[in-house]
Amino acid sequence: MQSLRKLLFPFSVLYDGVTRVRNWAFDKGYLMQHSFDIPIIAVGNLSTGGTGKTPMIEWLIEHHQGKRIAVLSRGYGRDTKGYIEINENHTAAQVGDEPLQIKLKYGDIITSAVCEKRVNGIEQLLKDHKLDVILLDDAFQHRYVKASHYILLTSYDKLYSNDYLLPAGNLRESRKGAHRAHTIVVTKCPDCISESEMKLITQRLHPLSNQKVYFSTIVYDEKIYQSGKSMSLVHMRFDSVTAVTGIAKPAPFINHLEKYFTVNHLEYSDHHRFRESEIKTIASHKVVVTTEKDFTRLSQWKLQNVYYLPIKVKFKGDAPDL
């Protein structure tokens, strides 16, 4: 791995130059940022994925309960272009799996839309709806919008302070990009993380004096769900299940299931688009447990053997007050 990083390092230097020039142009005003007269909270990361952006967006929705909330994403992996306001009849192929998951989960409590040009998306949302706050999903590098608050996520097992720029590592931009954040959240921490370890990690991240660092863990539901029904993990009468994942970092999900069952794991790439042959394979298993995000892509086949396990964010100690 180290030898491969050394081989790719010159390309990382080139990539760093490009991203630094882009950020410099925004900082100096050569590229225009658009501000809006409404609180806009942008959630994102420096790395290429797997930091828990969707659970954080869901936490923010519940934190702002009672307000008129809109969630705007680009809709990664969708077959469509432009602005689309999501409803329950859309498919993951039309609007992206994560935006659809959020809409199916919260329904009319929120307005959810996708648009690759976030400025246009915000303008359309404000034209069509009276809103109190807009949440931008995966928008830390989308600098054409000047958000009122930036939340930067970094995974406990892969801190951006220990990572390298693409292609030698997984960072989309230099670690200095973290300076734009108002709030830094270390995600997917072990539940037993100590105060001393949190202090050590905070030191490694080198936050600015105006930045606050928080720590969160993933909490799994006690039940698995399917449209209209659920089953308790504790009381399931199965010795084994098949886990299907198409996410960036499936290990915590698999480790949790292994507390209850022997797990046969069918692993696919992040945002994987399932083919008919794969659906037949999945359908051949007795009980399949998948993630909520994967279920949005599998649900169109209405497989009776497929359940999903929801997750949510829980903060260790203080939580952000946004």
mmCIF file of C-alpha atoms in Angstrom:
data_model
loop_
_atom_site.group_PDB
_atom_site.id
_atom_site.type_symbol
_atom_site.label_atom_id
_atom_site.label_comp_id
_atom_site.label_asym_id
_atom_site.label_seq_id
_atom_site.Cartn_x
_atom_site.Cartn_y
_atom_site.Cartn_z
ATOM 1 C CA MET A 1 0.000 0.000 0.000
ATOM 2 C CA GLN A 2 2.805 2.441 0.891
ATOM 3 C CA SER A 3 4.613 1.735 -2.392
ATOM 4 C CA LEU A 4 1.386 2.362 -4.338
ATOM 5 C CA ARG A 5 0.893 5.681 -2.529
ATOM 6 C CA LYS A 6 4.434 6.715 -3.457
ATOM 7 C CA LEU A 7 3.717 5.821 -7.075
ATOM 8 C CA LEU A 8 0.505 7.865 -7.129
ATOM 9 C CA PHE A 9 1.856 10.800 -5.114
ATOM 10 C CA PRO A 10 2.817 12.941 -8.164
ATOM 11 C CA PHE A 11 -0.778 12.748 -9.375
ATOM 12 C CA SER A 12 -1.971 13.821 -5.920
ATOM 13 C CA VAL A 13 0.293 16.877 -6.151
ATOM 14 C CA LEU A 14 -1.309 17.764 -9.485
ATOM 15 C CA TYR A 15 -4.794 17.215 -8.078
ATOM 16 C CA ASP A 16 -3.907 19.369 -5.064
ATOM 17 C CA GLY A 17 -2.850 22.203 -7.355
ATOM 18 C CA VAL A 18 -6.145 22.137 -9.218
ATOM 19 C CA THR A 19 -8.304 22.140 -6.072
ATOM 20 C CA ARG A 20 -6.192 24.840 -4.413
ATOM 21 C CA VAL A 21 -6.595 27.145 -7.423
ATOM 22 C CA ARG A 22 -10.343 26.549 -7.410
ATOM 23 C CA ASN A 23 -10.661 27.319 -3.684
ATOM 24 C CA TRP A 24 -8.427 30.377 -4.085
ATOM 25 C CA ALA A 25 -10.702 31.673 -6.863
ATOM 26 C CA PHE A 26 -13.746 31.339 -4.594
ATOM 27 C CA ASP A 27 -11.937 32.902 -1.627
ATOM 28 C CA LYS A 28 -10.841 35.907 -3.704
ATOM 29 C CA GLY A 29 -14.210 36.365 -5.400
ATOM 30 C CA TYR A 30 -13.127 35.412 -8.919
ATOM 31 C CA LEU A 31 -15.724 32.656 -8.785
ATOM 32 C CA MET A 32 -19.039 33.880 -7.429
ATOM 33 C CA GLN A 33 -20.731 32.472 -4.357
ATOM 34 C CA HIS A 34 -24.469 32.935 -3.923
ATOM 35 C CA SER A 35 -25.971 33.800 -0.531
ATOM 36 C CA PHE A 36 -29.631 33.434 0.414
ATOM 37 C CA ASP A 37 -31.843 35.055 3.054
ATOM 38 C CA ILE A 38 -32.573 31.734 4.743
ATOM 39 C CA PRO A 39 -30.483 29.468 7.003
ATOM 40 C CA ILE A 40 -28.660 26.932 4.848
ATOM 41 C CA ILE A 41 -26.783 24.071 6.535
ATOM 42 C CA ALA A 42 -24.320 22.202 4.322
ATOM 43 C CA VAL A 43 -23.239 18.687 5.309
ATOM 44 C CA GLY A 44 -20.235 17.070 3.681
ATOM 45 C CA ASN A 45 -16.763 15.641 4.029
ATOM 46 C CA LEU A 46 -13.253 15.869 2.648
ATOM 47 C CA SER A 47 -13.117 12.191 1.695
ATOM 48 C CA THR A 48 -14.867 10.229 -1.041
ATOM 49 C CA GLY A 49 -17.585 8.651 1.088
ATOM 50 C CA GLY A 50 -18.586 6.456 3.975
ATOM 51 C CA THR A 51 -18.748 9.143 6.672
ATOM 52 C CA GLY A 52 -22.496 8.949 7.373
ATOM 53 C CA LYS A 53 -23.901 12.009 5.612
ATOM 54 C CA THR A 54 -27.441 10.645 5.279
ATOM 55 C CA PRO A 55 -27.839 9.750 9.003
ATOM 56 C CA MET A 56 -26.549 13.251 9.814
ATOM 57 C CA ILE A 57 -29.127 14.837 7.507
ATOM 58 C CA GLU A 58 -31.815 12.763 9.227
ATOM 59 C CA TRP A 59 -30.563 13.915 12.640
ATOM 60 C CA LEU A 60 -30.812 17.524 11.465
ATOM 61 C CA ILE A 61 -34.370 16.960 10.216
ATOM 62 C CA GLU A 62 -35.399 15.666 13.614
ATOM 63 C CA HIS A 63 -33.394 18.391 15.396
ATOM 64 C CA HIS A 64 -35.357 21.023 13.428
ATOM 65 C CA GLN A 65 -38.701 19.300 13.938
ATOM 66 C CA GLY A 66 -41.591 21.749 13.660
ATOM 67 C CA LYS A 67 -39.836 23.917 11.071
ATOM 68 C CA ARG A 68 -40.460 23.976 7.339
ATOM 69 C CA ILE A 69 -37.471 22.001 6.086
ATOM 70 C CA ALA A 70 -36.151 21.256 2.626
ATOM 71 C CA VAL A 71 -33.373 18.816 1.777
ATOM 72 C CA LEU A 72 -31.471 19.393 -1.461
ATOM 73 C CA SER A 73 -29.097 16.805 -2.940
ATOM 74 C CA ARG A 74 -27.472 16.434 -6.326
ATOM 75 C CA GLY A 75 -28.921 12.926 -6.645
ATOM 76 C CA TYR A 76 -25.763 10.901 -7.147
ATOM 77 C CA GLY A 77 -26.143 8.033 -9.624
ATOM 78 C CA ARG A 78 -29.536 9.076 -11.009
ATOM 79 C CA ASP A 79 -30.427 8.750 -14.684
ATOM 80 C CA THR A 80 -32.065 12.179 -14.838
ATOM 81 C CA LYS A 81 -30.823 15.764 -14.996
ATOM 82 C CA GLY A 82 -31.987 19.089 -13.607
ATOM 83 C CA TYR A 83 -34.338 19.948 -10.782
ATOM 84 C CA ILE A 84 -36.808 17.332 -9.498
ATOM 85 C CA GLU A 85 -38.955 17.606 -6.393
ATOM 86 C CA ILE A 86 -39.186 14.084 -4.994
ATOM 87 C CA ASN A 87 -42.382 12.230 -4.190
ATOM 88 C CA GLU A 88 -43.063 8.685 -2.992
ATOM 89 C CA ASN A 89 -43.607 7.440 -6.553
ATOM 90 C CA HIS A 90 -40.099 8.203 -7.739
ATOM 91 C CA THR A 91 -37.470 5.480 -8.045
ATOM 92 C CA ALA A 92 -33.840 5.527 -6.959
ATOM 93 C CA ALA A 93 -32.826 5.553 -10.629
ATOM 94 C CA GLN A 94 -34.769 8.793 -11.107
ATOM 95 C CA VAL A 95 -33.631 10.738 -8.032
ATOM 96 C CA GLY A 96 -30.832 8.783 -6.305
ATOM 97 C CA ASP A 97 -31.067 6.280 -3.462
ATOM 98 C CA GLU A 98 -30.221 8.553 -0.520
ATOM 99 C CA PRO A 99 -32.607 11.422 -1.442
ATOM 100 C CA LEU A 100 -35.379 8.877 -2.006
ATOM 101 C CA GLN A 101 -34.641 7.199 1.333
ATOM 102 C CA ILE A 102 -35.024 10.526 3.137
ATOM 103 C CA LYS A 103 -38.291 11.336 1.373
ATOM 104 C CA LEU A 104 -39.792 7.896 2.031
ATOM 105 C CA LYS A 105 -38.799 8.154 5.690
ATOM 106 C CA TYR A 106 -40.176 11.626 6.405
ATOM 107 C CA GLY A 107 -42.896 12.083 3.792
ATOM 108 C CA ASP A 108 -44.692 15.410 3.929
ATOM 109 C CA ILE A 109 -42.737 16.528 7.000
ATOM 110 C CA ILE A 110 -40.057 17.751 4.587
ATOM 111 C CA THR A 111 -39.640 18.924 1.028
ATOM 112 C CA SER A 112 -36.958 16.944 -0.778
ATOM 113 C CA ALA A 113 -35.419 17.749 -4.141
ATOM 114 C CA VAL A 114 -32.418 16.981 -6.327
ATOM 115 C CA CYS A 115 -30.490 19.326 -8.584
ATOM 116 C CA GLU A 116 -26.869 19.121 -9.666
ATOM 117 C CA LYS A 117 -26.718 22.936 -9.761
ATOM 118 C CA ARG A 118 -27.442 23.753 -6.132
ATOM 119 C CA VAL A 119 -27.989 27.481 -6.720
ATOM 120 C CA ASN A 120 -30.751 26.696 -9.212
ATOM 121 C CA GLY A 121 -32.193 24.110 -6.843
ATOM 122 C CA ILE A 122 -32.358 26.546 -3.924
ATOM 123 C CA GLU A 123 -33.945 29.232 -6.106
ATOM 124 C CA GLN A 124 -36.634 26.771 -7.247
ATOM 125 C CA LEU A 125 -37.314 25.571 -3.702
ATOM 126 C CA LEU A 126 -37.747 29.144 -2.476
ATOM 127 C CA LYS A 127 -40.019 29.911 -5.430
ATOM 128 C CA ASP A 128 -42.277 26.921 -4.749
ATOM 129 C CA HIS A 129 -42.265 26.767 -0.925
ATOM 130 C CA LYS A 130 -42.133 28.840 2.227
ATOM 131 C CA LEU A 131 -39.194 27.405 4.125
ATOM 132 C CA ASP A 132 -37.390 27.948 7.431
ATOM 133 C CA VAL A 133 -34.182 26.034 6.694
ATOM 134 C CA ILE A 134 -32.526 24.222 3.784
ATOM 135 C CA LEU A 135 -30.221 21.240 4.326
ATOM 136 C CA LEU A 136 -27.627 20.635 1.608
ATOM 137 C CA ASP A 137 -26.474 17.035 1.380
ATOM 138 C CA ASP A 138 -22.864 16.335 0.299
ATOM 139 C CA ALA A 139 -22.155 19.994 -0.430
ATOM 140 C CA PHE A 140 -18.886 20.811 1.329
ATOM 141 C CA GLN A 141 -17.058 21.231 -2.000
ATOM 142 C CA HIS A 142 -20.021 22.873 -3.772
ATOM 143 C CA ARG A 143 -18.846 26.419 -3.199
ATOM 144 C CA TYR A 144 -21.181 28.233 -5.584
ATOM 145 C CA VAL A 145 -23.583 28.309 -2.616
ATOM 146 C CA LYS A 146 -22.398 30.166 0.474
ATOM 147 C CA ALA A 147 -24.059 28.260 3.303
ATOM 148 C CA SER A 148 -24.680 29.832 6.674
ATOM 149 C CA HIS A 149 -23.252 26.789 8.486
ATOM 150 C CA TYR A 150 -20.908 24.025 7.326
ATOM 151 C CA ILE A 151 -20.801 20.624 9.036
ATOM 152 C CA LEU A 152 -17.744 18.554 8.164
ATOM 153 C CA LEU A 153 -17.907 14.811 8.823
ATOM 154 C CA THR A 154 -14.910 12.559 9.261
ATOM 155 C CA SER A 155 -15.041 8.858 10.063
ATOM 156 C CA TYR A 156 -13.485 7.592 13.303
ATOM 157 C CA ASP A 157 -11.579 4.867 11.456
ATOM 158 C CA LYS A 158 -10.321 7.210 8.693
ATOM 159 C CA LEU A 159 -9.753 10.727 10.002
ATOM 160 C CA TYR A 160 -8.995 13.279 7.308
ATOM 161 C CA SER A 161 -5.881 14.228 9.300
ATOM 162 C CA ASN A 162 -4.492 10.738 8.550
ATOM 163 C CA ASP A 163 -5.550 10.621 4.900
ATOM 164 C CA TYR A 164 -4.031 11.692 1.573
ATOM 165 C CA LEU A 165 -5.330 13.415 -1.531
ATOM 166 C CA LEU A 166 -6.701 11.467 -4.459
ATOM 167 C CA PRO A 167 -5.506 9.257 -6.037
ATOM 168 C CA ALA A 168 -2.944 8.316 -3.370
ATOM 169 C CA GLY A 169 -5.631 8.587 -0.696
ATOM 170 C CA ASN A 170 -9.327 9.381 -0.415
ATOM 171 C CA LEU A 171 -9.391 13.159 0.088
ATOM 172 C CA ARG A 172 -11.257 15.301 -2.419
ATOM 173 C CA GLU A 173 -9.258 18.376 -1.397
ATOM 174 C CA SER A 174 -6.440 19.369 0.940
ATOM 175 C CA ARG A 175 -6.869 18.948 4.684
ATOM 176 C CA LYS A 176 -6.816 22.762 4.841
ATOM 177 C CA GLY A 177 -10.319 22.671 3.409
ATOM 178 C CA ALA A 178 -11.448 21.722 6.912
ATOM 179 C CA HIS A 179 -10.931 25.368 7.890
ATOM 180 C CA ARG A 180 -14.203 26.262 6.123
ATOM 181 C CA ALA A 181 -16.210 24.162 8.592
ATOM 182 C CA HIS A 182 -18.058 25.645 11.538
ATOM 183 C CA THR A 183 -18.722 22.219 13.082
ATOM 184 C CA ILE A 184 -16.650 19.034 12.799
ATOM 185 C CA VAL A 185 -18.281 15.690 13.633
ATOM 186 C CA VAL A 186 -16.262 12.507 14.091
ATOM 187 C CA THR A 187 -18.734 9.837 13.010
ATOM 188 C CA LYS A 188 -19.104 6.089 13.571
ATOM 189 C CA CYS A 189 -17.241 6.114 16.877
ATOM 190 C CA PRO A 190 -17.345 3.022 19.076
ATOM 191 C CA ASP A 191 -19.978 3.351 21.769
ATOM 192 C CA CYS A 192 -17.292 2.933 24.427
ATOM 193 C CA ILE A 193 -15.101 5.822 23.258
ATOM 194 C CA SER A 194 -13.530 7.584 26.246
ATOM 195 C CA GLU A 195 -13.165 11.263 27.041
ATOM 196 C CA SER A 196 -9.382 10.947 26.797
ATOM 197 C CA GLU A 197 -9.585 9.432 23.310
ATOM 198 C CA MET A 198 -11.966 12.170 22.150
ATOM 199 C CA LYS A 199 -9.489 14.793 23.382
ATOM 200 C CA LEU A 200 -6.654 13.023 21.566
ATOM 201 C CA ILE A 201 -8.608 12.877 18.301
ATOM 202 C CA THR A 202 -9.539 16.544 18.633
ATOM 203 C CA GLN A 203 -5.853 17.398 18.940
ATOM 204 C CA ARG A 204 -5.054 15.352 15.821
ATOM 205 C CA LEU A 205 -7.683 17.246 13.806
ATOM 206 C CA HIS A 206 -6.127 20.621 14.723
ATOM 207 C CA PRO A 207 -9.420 22.567 14.792
ATOM 208 C CA LEU A 208 -9.385 26.351 14.607
ATOM 209 C CA SER A 209 -10.363 28.307 17.700
ATOM 210 C CA ASN A 210 -13.826 28.992 16.248
ATOM 211 C CA GLN A 211 -14.515 25.336 15.368
ATOM 212 C CA LYS A 212 -16.279 22.858 17.621
ATOM 213 C CA VAL A 213 -15.607 19.118 17.417
ATOM 214 C CA TYR A 214 -18.321 16.588 18.279
ATOM 215 C CA PHE A 215 -18.393 12.796 18.365
ATOM 216 C CA SER A 216 -21.199 10.515 17.242
ATOM 217 C CA THR A 217 -21.926 6.829 16.978
ATOM 218 C CA ILE A 218 -24.349 4.772 14.918
ATOM 219 C CA VAL A 219 -27.316 3.225 16.725
ATOM 220 C CA TYR A 220 -29.072 0.296 15.057
ATOM 221 C CA ASP A 221 -32.795 -0.274 15.390
ATOM 222 C CA GLU A 222 -33.978 -3.274 17.394
ATOM 223 C CA LYS A 223 -36.176 -4.378 14.494
ATOM 224 C CA ILE A 224 -35.844 -5.016 10.794
ATOM 225 C CA TYR A 225 -38.561 -3.644 8.537
ATOM 226 C CA GLN A 226 -40.385 -4.276 5.339
ATOM 227 C CA SER A 227 -43.297 -2.350 3.872
ATOM 228 C CA GLY A 228 -46.070 -2.748 6.430
ATOM 229 C CA LYS A 229 -44.349 -5.208 8.765
ATOM 230 C CA SER A 230 -41.379 -5.642 11.084
ATOM 231 C CA MET A 231 -39.493 -8.363 12.941
ATOM 232 C CA SER A 232 -37.542 -8.126 16.189
ATOM 233 C CA LEU A 233 -33.884 -9.065 15.792
ATOM 234 C CA VAL A 234 -33.845 -10.696 19.211
ATOM 235 C CA HIS A 235 -36.888 -12.884 18.555
ATOM 236 C CA MET A 236 -36.157 -13.913 14.958
ATOM 237 C CA ARG A 237 -36.120 -17.696 14.718
ATOM 238 C CA PHE A 238 -33.270 -18.000 12.245
ATOM 239 C CA ASP A 239 -29.712 -19.148 12.796
ATOM 240 C CA SER A 240 -28.444 -17.381 9.691
ATOM 241 C CA VAL A 241 -29.375 -14.546 7.357
ATOM 242 C CA THR A 242 -28.013 -13.150 4.120
ATOM 243 C CA ALA A 243 -26.801 -9.560 4.261
ATOM 244 C CA VAL A 244 -26.891 -7.512 1.062
ATOM 245 C CA THR A 245 -24.877 -4.292 1.000
ATOM 246 C CA GLY A 246 -24.096 -1.695 -1.631
ATOM 247 C CA ILE A 247 -22.532 0.924 0.639
ATOM 248 C CA ALA A 248 -19.024 2.344 1.041
ATOM 249 C CA LYS A 249 -18.160 0.740 4.383
ATOM 250 C CA PRO A 250 -20.335 -2.284 5.199
ATOM 251 C CA ALA A 251 -18.176 -3.720 8.017
ATOM 252 C CA PRO A 252 -20.057 -2.102 10.963
ATOM 253 C CA PHE A 253 -23.395 -3.286 9.534
ATOM 254 C CA ILE A 254 -22.112 -6.851 9.148
ATOM 255 C CA ASN A 255 -20.504 -6.820 12.598
ATOM 256 C CA HIS A 256 -23.814 -5.785 14.135
ATOM 257 C CA LEU A 257 -25.772 -8.563 12.395
ATOM 258 C CA GLU A 258 -23.185 -11.107 13.509
ATOM 259 C CA LYS A 259 -24.207 -10.417 17.102
ATOM 260 C CA TYR A 260 -27.468 -12.213 16.286
ATOM 261 C CA PHE A 261 -26.847 -14.556 13.329
ATOM 262 C CA THR A 262 -24.394 -16.336 11.143
ATOM 263 C CA VAL A 263 -24.149 -13.948 8.199
ATOM 264 C CA ASN A 264 -23.707 -14.761 4.533
ATOM 265 C CA HIS A 265 -22.614 -11.482 2.947
ATOM 266 C CA LEU A 266 -23.433 -10.466 -0.642
ATOM 267 C CA GLU A 267 -21.304 -7.340 -1.077
ATOM 268 C CA TYR A 268 -21.693 -4.852 -3.927
ATOM 269 C CA SER A 269 -20.143 -1.467 -4.660
ATOM 270 C CA ASP A 270 -21.513 1.780 -3.217
ATOM 271 C CA HIS A 271 -24.772 2.894 -4.909
ATOM 272 C CA HIS A 272 -24.793 -0.388 -6.869
ATOM 273 C CA ARG A 273 -27.527 -0.690 -9.501
ATOM 274 C CA PHE A 274 -28.891 -4.232 -9.143
ATOM 275 C CA ARG A 275 -29.275 -6.377 -12.251
ATOM 276 C CA GLU A 276 -31.994 -8.960 -12.892
ATOM 277 C CA SER A 277 -29.568 -11.855 -12.340
ATOM 278 C CA GLU A 278 -28.556 -10.398 -8.963
ATOM 279 C CA ILE A 279 -32.185 -9.934 -7.971
ATOM 280 C CA LYS A 280 -32.797 -13.608 -8.708
ATOM 281 C CA THR A 281 -29.856 -14.539 -6.488
ATOM 282 C CA ILE A 282 -31.126 -12.312 -3.670
ATOM 283 C CA ALA A 283 -34.641 -13.738 -4.038
ATOM 284 C CA SER A 284 -33.297 -17.276 -3.656
ATOM 285 C CA HIS A 285 -32.211 -16.670 -0.039
ATOM 286 C CA LYS A 286 -34.607 -17.318 2.830
ATOM 287 C CA VAL A 287 -34.122 -14.104 4.835
ATOM 288 C CA VAL A 288 -32.220 -11.100 3.508
ATOM 289 C CA VAL A 289 -31.305 -8.100 5.653
ATOM 290 C CA THR A 290 -30.042 -4.956 3.961
ATOM 291 C CA THR A 291 -29.412 -1.318 4.757
ATOM 292 C CA GLU A 292 -32.136 1.280 4.470
ATOM 293 C CA LYS A 293 -30.287 2.905 1.556
ATOM 294 C CA ASP A 294 -29.977 -0.391 -0.306
ATOM 295 C CA PHE A 295 -33.635 -1.141 0.324
ATOM 296 C CA THR A 296 -34.653 1.945 -1.670
ATOM 297 C CA ARG A 297 -32.968 0.379 -4.712
ATOM 298 C CA LEU A 298 -34.349 -3.113 -4.037
ATOM 299 C CA SER A 299 -37.909 -2.143 -3.102
ATOM 300 C CA GLN A 300 -39.138 -1.841 -6.697
ATOM 301 C CA TRP A 301 -38.908 -5.649 -6.983
ATOM 302 C CA LYS A 302 -41.128 -6.102 -3.900
ATOM 303 C CA LEU A 303 -39.159 -9.099 -2.648
ATOM 304 C CA GLN A 304 -40.924 -10.700 0.308
ATOM 305 C CA ASN A 305 -37.692 -12.037 1.825
ATOM 306 C CA VAL A 306 -35.872 -8.657 2.034
ATOM 307 C CA TYR A 307 -35.883 -6.515 5.193
ATOM 308 C CA TYR A 308 -33.919 -3.395 6.087
ATOM 309 C CA LEU A 309 -32.285 -2.324 9.326
ATOM 310 C CA PRO A 310 -32.561 1.436 10.067
ATOM 311 C CA ILE A 311 -29.819 3.390 11.800
ATOM 312 C CA LYS A 312 -29.630 6.775 13.469
ATOM 313 C CA VAL A 313 -26.998 9.120 14.867
ATOM 314 C CA LYS A 314 -26.358 9.414 18.584
ATOM 315 C CA PHE A 315 -23.926 11.994 19.924
ATOM 316 C CA LYS A 316 -21.416 11.128 22.606
ATOM 317 C CA GLY A 317 -21.584 13.954 25.105
ATOM 318 C CA ASP A 318 -22.666 17.311 23.729
ATOM 319 C CA ALA A 319 -24.589 17.569 20.448
ATOM 320 C CA PRO A 320 -24.462 20.523 18.027
ATOM 321 C CA ASP A 321 -27.026 23.255 18.661
ATOM 322 C CA LEU A 322 -27.722 24.618 15.188
#
